[in-house]
Short mmCIF file of C-alpha atoms in Angstrom, two decimals:
data_model
loop_
_atom_site.label_atom_id
_atom_site.label_comp_id
_atom_site.label_asym_id
_atom_site.label_seq_id
_atom_site.Cartn_x
_atom_site.Cartn_y
_atom_site.Cartn_z
CA UNK A 84 -21.70 18.15 -15.05
CA UNK A 85 -23.90 21.19 -14.67
CA UNK A 86 -23.04 24.69 -15.80
CA UNK A 87 -22.07 27.34 -13.28
CA UNK A 88 -22.95 31.01 -13.01
CA UNK A 89 -20.31 33.56 -14.03
CA UNK A 90 -17.87 34.45 -11.26
CA UNK A 91 -15.44 37.31 -10.72
CA UNK A 92 -12.12 36.68 -12.47
CA UNK A 93 -9.03 36.34 -10.34
CA UNK A 94 -6.08 38.56 -11.13
CA UNK A 95 -3.41 35.88 -10.82
CA UNK A 96 -3.13 32.13 -10.22
CA UNK A 97 0.22 30.56 -9.34
CA UNK A 98 0.26 26.96 -10.58
CA UNK A 99 2.89 24.74 -8.99
CA UNK A 100 3.98 21.49 -10.64
CA UNK A 101 7.22 19.51 -10.48
CA UNK A 102 8.33 19.38 -14.13
CA UNK A 103 7.58 21.31 -17.32
CA UNK A 104 7.23 18.06 -19.30
CA UNK A 105 4.65 16.80 -16.77
CA UNK A 106 2.64 20.01 -17.18
CA UNK A 107 2.72 19.59 -20.96
CA UNK A 108 2.00 15.86 -21.09
CA UNK A 109 -0.95 15.92 -18.67
CA UNK A 110 -2.10 19.43 -17.77
CA UNK A 111 -2.45 21.60 -20.85
CA UNK A 112 -6.27 21.57 -20.36
CA UNK A 113 -5.74 22.75 -16.78
CA UNK A 114 -3.49 25.63 -17.83
CA UNK A 115 -5.85 26.84 -20.55
CA UNK A 116 -8.85 26.58 -18.21
CA UNK A 117 -7.04 28.53 -15.49
CA UNK A 118 -6.55 31.22 -18.13
CA UNK A 119 -10.35 31.46 -18.31
CA UNK A 120 -10.54 31.93 -14.53
CA UNK A 121 -7.69 34.43 -14.06
CA UNK A 122 -6.13 37.33 -15.94
CA UNK A 123 -2.66 35.89 -15.39
CA UNK A 124 -1.36 32.35 -14.82
CA UNK A 125 2.19 31.80 -13.60
CA UNK A 126 3.57 28.25 -13.64
CA UNK A 127 6.31 27.43 -11.13
CA UNK A 128 8.16 24.35 -12.36
CA UNK A 129 11.54 22.83 -13.10
CA UNK A 130 12.68 23.34 -16.69
CA UNK A 131 13.79 20.57 -18.99
CA UNK A 132 13.98 23.04 -21.84
CA UNK A 133 10.27 23.12 -22.68
CA UNK A 134 9.05 26.17 -20.76
CA UNK A 135 8.49 28.03 -24.04
CA UNK A 136 5.74 25.50 -24.82
CA UNK A 137 4.01 26.40 -21.56
CA UNK A 138 4.30 30.10 -22.37
CA UNK A 139 2.74 29.38 -25.77
CA UNK A 140 -0.40 28.36 -23.85
CA UNK A 141 -0.60 31.90 -22.43
CA UNK A 142 1.08 31.33 -19.07
CA UNK A 143 4.25 32.82 -17.62
CA UNK A 144 6.92 30.52 -16.15
CA UNK A 145 8.97 30.84 -13.00
CA UNK A 146 11.63 28.14 -12.79
CA UNK A 147 11.41 26.26 -9.51
CA UNK A 148 13.00 22.94 -8.48
CA UNK A 149 10.97 20.86 -6.04
CA UNK A 150 13.94 18.49 -5.60
CA UNK A 151 11.80 15.45 -6.24
CA UNK A 152 14.65 12.98 -5.73
CA UNK A 153 15.57 14.18 -2.24
CA UNK A 154 14.04 12.99 1.04
CA UNK A 155 16.60 14.90 3.08
CA UNK A 156 14.58 17.02 5.56
CA UNK A 157 17.15 19.82 5.53
CA UNK A 158 17.00 20.05 1.72
CA UNK A 159 13.21 20.02 1.81
CA UNK A 160 13.21 22.75 4.49
CA UNK A 161 15.22 24.90 2.07
CA UNK A 162 12.68 24.12 -0.65
CA UNK A 163 9.84 25.23 1.64
CA UNK A 164 11.61 28.52 2.33
CA UNK A 165 12.23 29.14 -1.40
CA UNK A 166 8.63 28.27 -2.13
CA UNK A 167 7.32 30.69 0.48
CA UNK A 168 9.49 33.39 -1.09
CA UNK A 169 8.08 32.58 -4.53
CA UNK A 170 4.52 32.87 -3.22
CA UNK A 171 5.30 36.18 -1.53
CA UNK A 172 6.94 37.56 -4.67
CA UNK A 173 4.12 36.56 -7.01
CA UNK A 174 1.33 37.51 -4.54
CA UNK A 175 -1.30 35.39 -6.35
CA UNK A 176 -5.02 35.43 -5.62
CA UNK A 177 -4.90 31.62 -5.61
CA UNK A 178 -2.34 28.85 -5.73
CA UNK A 179 -3.11 25.71 -7.73
CA UNK A 180 -0.81 22.87 -6.64
CA UNK A 181 -0.52 19.66 -8.66
CA UNK A 182 0.55 16.30 -7.11
CA UNK A 183 1.29 15.12 -3.60
CA UNK A 184 4.85 16.30 -2.98
CA UNK A 185 4.24 19.91 -4.08
CA UNK A 186 0.99 19.85 -2.09
CA UNK A 187 2.80 18.98 1.14
CA UNK A 188 5.60 21.49 0.54
CA UNK A 189 3.09 24.21 -0.33
CA UNK A 190 1.08 23.44 2.80
CA UNK A 191 4.25 24.07 4.83
CA UNK A 192 5.16 27.15 2.81
CA UNK A 193 1.75 28.72 3.45
CA UNK A 194 2.61 28.80 7.16
CA UNK A 195 5.24 31.41 6.26
CA UNK A 196 3.94 33.08 3.10
CA UNK A 197 1.04 35.55 3.01
CA UNK A 198 -2.33 33.82 3.15
CA UNK A 199 -4.11 33.19 -0.14
CA UNK A 200 -6.68 30.80 -1.60
CA UNK A 201 -5.31 27.32 -2.30
CA UNK A 202 -6.49 24.54 -4.63
CA UNK A 203 -4.80 21.21 -3.91
CA UNK A 204 -4.92 19.00 -7.02
CA UNK A 205 -4.28 15.38 -6.07
CA UNK A 206 -3.17 13.16 -8.97
CA UNK A 207 -2.40 10.03 -6.95
CA UNK A 208 -0.65 9.64 -3.63
CA UNK A 209 2.92 9.58 -4.92
CA UNK A 210 5.89 8.18 -3.03
CA UNK A 211 4.61 9.30 0.37
CA UNK A 212 1.33 7.54 -0.13
CA UNK A 213 2.56 4.26 -1.60
CA UNK A 214 5.98 3.61 -0.08
CA UNK A 215 6.29 1.16 2.79
CA UNK A 216 9.84 2.29 3.52
CA UNK A 217 11.01 3.74 6.81
CA UNK A 218 11.50 7.28 5.48
CA UNK A 219 7.96 7.47 4.12
CA UNK A 220 6.50 6.03 7.35
CA UNK A 221 8.26 8.75 9.34
CA UNK A 222 7.33 11.61 7.01
CA UNK A 223 3.73 10.56 6.28
CA UNK A 224 2.07 11.68 9.58
CA UNK A 225 3.71 15.11 9.40
CA UNK A 226 2.69 15.46 5.75
CA UNK A 227 -0.94 14.58 6.51
CA UNK A 228 -0.95 17.03 9.40
CA UNK A 229 0.36 19.81 7.14
CA UNK A 230 -2.25 19.09 4.48
CA UNK A 231 -5.02 18.89 7.06
CA UNK A 232 -4.01 22.22 8.54
CA UNK A 233 -4.43 23.99 5.20
CA UNK A 234 -7.40 22.11 3.78
CA UNK A 235 -9.59 22.74 6.82
CA UNK A 236 -9.71 26.42 5.85
CA UNK A 237 -12.76 27.69 3.97
CA UNK A 238 -10.56 29.37 1.34
CA UNK A 239 -9.16 26.04 0.12
CA UNK A 240 -10.43 23.36 -2.26
CA UNK A 241 -9.44 19.76 -2.98
CA UNK A 242 -9.45 18.25 -6.45
CA UNK A 243 -8.95 14.47 -6.66
CA UNK A 244 -9.07 12.10 -9.61
CA UNK A 245 -10.84 9.25 -7.84
CA UNK A 246 -12.90 8.88 -4.64
CA UNK A 247 -10.45 6.46 -3.01
CA UNK A 248 -7.71 9.12 -2.89
CA UNK A 249 -10.07 11.53 -1.16
CA UNK A 250 -10.96 8.70 1.23
CA UNK A 251 -7.29 8.12 2.00
CA UNK A 252 -6.85 11.75 3.01
CA UNK A 253 -10.05 11.69 5.05
CA UNK A 254 -8.85 8.60 6.93
CA UNK A 255 -5.63 10.49 7.66
CA UNK A 256 -7.58 13.32 9.28
CA UNK A 257 -7.78 15.68 6.28
CA UNK A 258 -11.34 17.04 6.32
CA UNK A 259 -12.48 19.21 3.41
CA UNK A 260 -16.22 18.81 3.90
CA UNK A 261 -17.96 19.52 0.61
CA UNK A 262 -15.06 21.60 -0.75
CA UNK A 263 -14.21 18.79 -3.12
CA UNK A 264 -14.28 18.08 -6.85
CA UNK A 265 -13.62 14.65 -8.37
CA UNK A 266 -12.17 15.15 -11.86
CA UNK A 267 -12.22 12.35 -14.46
CA UNK A 268 -8.46 12.53 -14.99
CA UNK A 269 -6.44 15.26 -16.64
CA UNK A 270 -8.51 15.53 -19.81
CA UNK A 271 -8.37 13.57 -23.07
CA UNK A 272 -9.21 15.05 -26.45
CA UNK A 273 -10.94 12.10 -28.09
CA UNK A 274 -10.35 13.59 -31.55
CA UNK A 275 -6.58 13.42 -31.01
CA UNK A 276 -6.91 9.68 -30.33
CA UNK A 277 -9.21 8.34 -33.05
CA UNK A 278 -10.41 4.75 -32.70
CA UNK A 279 -7.95 2.30 -34.26
CA UNK A 280 -9.19 -0.73 -36.18
CA UNK A 281 -8.49 -4.14 -34.71
CA UNK A 282 -5.48 -5.76 -36.33
CA UNK A 283 -6.39 -9.26 -37.42
CA UNK A 284 -3.06 -10.35 -38.90
CA UNK A 285 0.44 -10.58 -37.46
CA UNK A 286 1.61 -10.97 -33.86
CA UNK A 287 -0.34 -9.18 -31.13
CA UNK A 288 1.42 -6.46 -29.11
CA UNK A 289 0.67 -5.68 -25.48
CA UNK A 290 1.89 -2.15 -24.76
CA UNK A 291 2.70 -0.32 -21.54
CA UNK A 292 2.92 3.48 -21.56
CA UNK A 293 4.31 5.20 -18.49
CA UNK A 294 7.37 5.89 -16.40
CA UNK A 295 9.79 3.03 -15.85
CA UNK A 296 9.28 2.72 -12.11
CA UNK A 297 8.52 -0.29 -9.93
CA UNK A 298 5.11 0.89 -8.70
CA UNK A 299 3.84 0.89 -12.30
CA UNK A 300 4.29 -2.88 -12.33
CA UNK A 301 6.79 -3.03 -15.17
CA UNK A 302 8.67 -5.86 -13.47
CA UNK A 303 5.41 -7.82 -13.08
CA UNK A 304 4.66 -7.30 -16.78
CA UNK A 305 8.02 -8.67 -17.87
CA UNK A 306 7.53 -11.68 -15.60
CA UNK A 307 4.12 -12.22 -17.23
CA UNK A 308 5.96 -12.04 -20.56
CA UNK A 309 8.27 -14.80 -19.35
CA UNK A 310 5.24 -16.98 -18.50
CA UNK A 311 3.60 -16.32 -21.86
CA UNK A 312 6.84 -17.19 -23.63
CA UNK A 313 7.00 -20.49 -21.75
CA UNK A 314 3.43 -21.24 -22.91
CA UNK A 315 4.44 -20.43 -26.50
CA UNK A 316 1.84 -17.64 -26.75
CA UNK A 317 2.94 -15.30 -29.52
CA UNK A 318 2.74 -11.80 -28.06
CA UNK A 319 5.18 -8.92 -28.08
CA UNK A 320 5.52 -6.67 -25.02
CA UNK A 321 6.44 -3.06 -25.75
CA UNK A 322 7.43 -0.52 -23.09
CA UNK A 323 7.04 3.18 -23.86
CA UNK A 324 8.31 5.77 -21.40
CA UNK A 325 11.33 7.41 -19.89
CA UNK A 326 13.62 5.99 -17.23
CA UNK A 327 12.62 8.33 -14.39
CA UNK A 328 16.04 8.58 -12.73
CA UNK A 329 14.90 11.17 -10.15
CA UNK A 330 12.29 8.78 -8.76
CA UNK A 331 13.32 6.59 -5.79
CA UNK A 332 11.54 3.68 -7.52
CA UNK A 333 13.29 4.07 -10.87
CA UNK A 334 14.15 0.99 -12.92
CA UNK A 335 17.64 1.40 -14.34
CA UNK A 336 18.31 1.57 -18.06
CA UNK A 337 20.67 -1.36 -17.60
CA UNK A 338 17.79 -3.49 -16.31
CA UNK A 339 15.54 -2.40 -19.17
CA UNK A 340 18.21 -3.43 -21.68
CA UNK A 341 18.62 -6.79 -19.90
CA UNK A 342 14.92 -7.52 -20.41
CA UNK A 343 15.27 -6.58 -24.05
CA UNK A 344 18.29 -8.86 -24.47
CA UNK A 345 16.29 -11.74 -22.91
CA UNK A 346 13.50 -11.17 -25.44
CA UNK A 347 10.97 -10.36 -22.71
CA UNK A 348 10.13 -6.80 -23.77
CA UNK A 349 11.18 -4.04 -26.13
CA UNK A 350 11.90 -0.68 -24.49
CA UNK A 351 11.24 2.25 -26.83
CA UNK A 352 12.00 5.09 -24.38
CA UNK A 353 10.02 8.32 -24.46
CA UNK A 354 7.56 8.60 -27.36
CA UNK A 355 5.88 11.94 -28.09
CA UNK A 356 3.11 10.62 -30.34
CA UNK A 357 1.07 8.27 -28.16
CA UNK A 358 -1.69 7.99 -30.77
CA UNK A 359 0.90 6.33 -33.00
CA UNK A 360 1.64 3.81 -30.23
CA UNK A 361 -1.95 2.56 -30.31
CA UNK A 362 -2.00 2.21 -34.08
CA UNK A 363 0.58 -0.55 -33.57
CA UNK A 364 -0.33 -1.70 -30.07
CA UNK A 365 -3.24 -4.10 -29.65
CA UNK A 366 -3.70 -4.29 -25.87
CA UNK A 367 -3.09 -1.64 -23.20
CA UNK A 368 -1.55 -3.01 -20.00
CA UNK A 369 -1.09 -0.97 -16.82
CA UNK A 370 -0.15 -3.46 -14.06
CA UNK A 371 0.32 -0.92 -11.24
CA UNK A 372 1.26 -2.41 -7.89
CA UNK A 373 -0.05 0.63 -6.00
CA UNK A 374 -2.53 3.45 -6.33
CA UNK A 375 -3.10 5.57 -9.42
CA UNK A 376 -4.94 8.89 -9.76
CA UNK A 377 -6.80 8.47 -13.05
CA UNK A 378 -4.13 7.05 -15.37
CA UNK A 379 -3.83 9.05 -18.56
CA UNK A 380 -2.21 6.15 -20.41
CA UNK A 381 -5.36 4.08 -19.89
CA UNK A 382 -7.62 6.91 -21.05
CA UNK A 383 -5.55 7.49 -24.19
CA UNK A 384 -5.69 3.79 -25.05
CA UNK A 385 -9.43 3.75 -24.37
CA UNK A 386 -9.95 6.69 -26.74
CA UNK A 387 -8.02 4.68 -29.34
CA UNK A 388 -10.47 1.77 -28.82
CA UNK A 389 -7.91 -0.58 -27.33
CA UNK A 390 -8.89 -3.18 -24.69
CA UNK A 391 -7.45 -2.54 -21.24
CA UNK A 392 -5.80 -4.74 -18.65
CA UNK A 393 -5.27 -3.03 -15.31
CA UNK A 394 -4.82 -4.02 -11.70
CA UNK A 395 -7.36 -3.68 -8.91
CA UNK A 396 -6.02 -0.40 -7.51
CA UNK A 397 -7.63 3.04 -7.04
CA UNK A 398 -7.86 5.03 -10.24
CA UNK A 399 -7.49 2.13 -12.63
CA UNK A 400 -10.47 0.26 -11.20
CA UNK A 401 -12.60 3.41 -11.37
CA UNK A 402 -12.38 3.39 -15.16
CA UNK A 403 -12.05 -0.25 -16.21
CA UNK A 404 -14.93 -2.56 -15.35
CA UNK A 405 -13.84 -6.18 -15.36
CA UNK A 406 -15.13 -8.00 -18.42
CA UNK A 407 -16.46 -4.84 -20.12
CA UNK A 408 -13.63 -2.48 -21.11
CA UNK A 409 -11.04 -5.14 -20.37
CA UNK A 410 -9.83 -7.11 -17.39
CA UNK A 411 -9.03 -6.12 -13.81
CA UNK A 412 -6.46 -8.44 -12.20
CA UNK A 413 -4.87 -8.53 -8.74
CA UNK A 414 -1.77 -6.37 -8.35
CA UNK A 415 1.63 -8.10 -8.22
CA UNK A 416 0.21 -11.27 -9.78
CA UNK A 417 2.19 -12.14 -12.92
CA UNK A 418 0.20 -15.35 -13.52
CA UNK A 419 -3.18 -13.55 -13.51
CA UNK A 420 -1.74 -10.84 -15.75
CA UNK A 421 -0.39 -13.40 -18.19
CA UNK A 422 -3.75 -15.20 -18.29
CA UNK A 423 -5.61 -11.94 -19.11
CA UNK A 424 -3.14 -11.04 -21.84
CA UNK A 425 -3.36 -14.55 -23.26
CA UNK A 426 -7.17 -14.40 -23.45
CA UNK A 427 -7.07 -11.21 -25.49
CA UNK A 428 -4.24 -12.45 -27.70
CA UNK A 429 -6.31 -15.47 -28.68
CA UNK A 430 -9.64 -13.70 -29.23
CA UNK A 431 -9.74 -10.98 -31.90
CA UNK A 432 -13.48 -10.37 -31.50
CA UNK A 433 -13.10 -9.90 -27.75
CA UNK A 434 -10.37 -7.32 -28.34
CA UNK A 435 -12.72 -5.45 -30.68
CA UNK A 436 -15.68 -5.64 -28.30
CA UNK A 437 -13.74 -4.42 -25.28
CA UNK A 438 -12.00 -1.72 -27.30
CA UNK A 439 -15.34 -0.32 -28.45
CA UNK A 440 -16.62 -0.34 -24.86
CA UNK A 441 -13.49 1.47 -23.67
CA UNK A 442 -13.95 4.21 -26.28
CA UNK A 443 -17.61 4.64 -25.33
CA UNK A 444 -16.79 4.97 -21.63
CA UNK A 445 -14.10 7.56 -22.35
CA UNK A 446 -16.38 9.69 -24.51
CA UNK A 447 -19.20 9.41 -21.98
CA UNK A 448 -17.44 11.09 -19.07
CA UNK A 449 -13.65 11.37 -19.24
CA UNK A 450 -12.90 13.88 -21.99
CA UNK A 451 -11.14 17.22 -21.91
CA UNK A 452 -14.53 18.98 -21.86
CA UNK A 453 -15.62 17.07 -18.75
CA UNK A 454 -12.37 17.99 -17.00
CA UNK A 455 -12.54 21.67 -17.94
CA UNK A 456 -16.07 21.93 -16.63
CA UNK A 457 -14.99 20.31 -13.37
CA UNK A 458 -12.18 22.84 -12.94
CA UNK A 459 -14.57 25.74 -13.57
CA UNK A 460 -16.97 24.33 -10.99
CA UNK A 461 -14.15 23.93 -8.46
CA UNK A 462 -13.18 27.59 -8.76
CA UNK A 463 -16.84 28.64 -8.57
CA UNK A 464 -17.17 26.61 -5.38
CA UNK A 465 -13.97 28.10 -3.98
CA UNK A 466 -15.24 31.63 -4.65
CA UNK A 467 -18.54 30.87 -2.94
CA UNK A 468 -17.04 29.14 0.10
CA UNK A 469 -14.44 31.84 0.82
CA UNK A 470 -16.70 34.90 0.70
#
């Protein structure tokens, strides 16, 4: 990425994101970079008790509940009204909105609130983009129309984490022209995830890190574990992540414990120290059945020099090249997933080779410094386009 000329600082940016833990797990580089761009950064988010950690980064926090679990249009209309009030009260120079649902709600809120610059930060298409259910099919056209209405303005900018997600919006009629930045994920500090040596003794562990929801392919992974068990391939499957009860696709804790009782997988719940996960995990598996943005779990494992097995979906396939950093298998195919895991279980040298390639790819273009520079360039472009 090229450097940009200095630009006038904004007085205030209002960053909107669903949960404080999500801001802290993925978007600390964003918050600190926004502090470079603006005198004041206010984060509107729902609190899980960690807002003081956001404030420690130099931002202020306004508690705001996006009601992620509700598809009720009347409830969402109330959320839009509250959001428009928040925007009016804060009177920011720019709004930076993270993830699909807040993007749509903010697009609607800007029809009521005073006009300001808007940066839409797409991190995957979320429930609206991936669900085939009736509710999503009904809501999707209206959501695309709302986004298109805002993003056609010259005082808006789109950030996406892979070109396919931008293409999806373009196919839906959302035209941003060249007011677009593709970021290489949310930013990984490679020094926080040092390369881990290949373990040559003991059983191999295939680890999944992420939310326990169906679209992440957790059910497919446990079925692959069943196939590997039947073939007498000695591999442990470890699941790291919270049961996301507010998500319509959540896998229940009861189901997770059933898998554990069957000996198919071990569920560890939320783990704060992901670097520690990869000291004990040998293979990273992200078997998503639908689109990703640029999956942080894969980037963290890559920084740790672990081989990667992902599915052929947007985001994942933009980082992992089949046969180089790992394997890319068809989504929803437990047999193909089991075969890829089995190959890496049996071949220590291949695990080492692919892990080294994954680390090199991460360092070459997907680090926190690459992401910060992309954010700076986005705001420079926004300033130039909206003069």
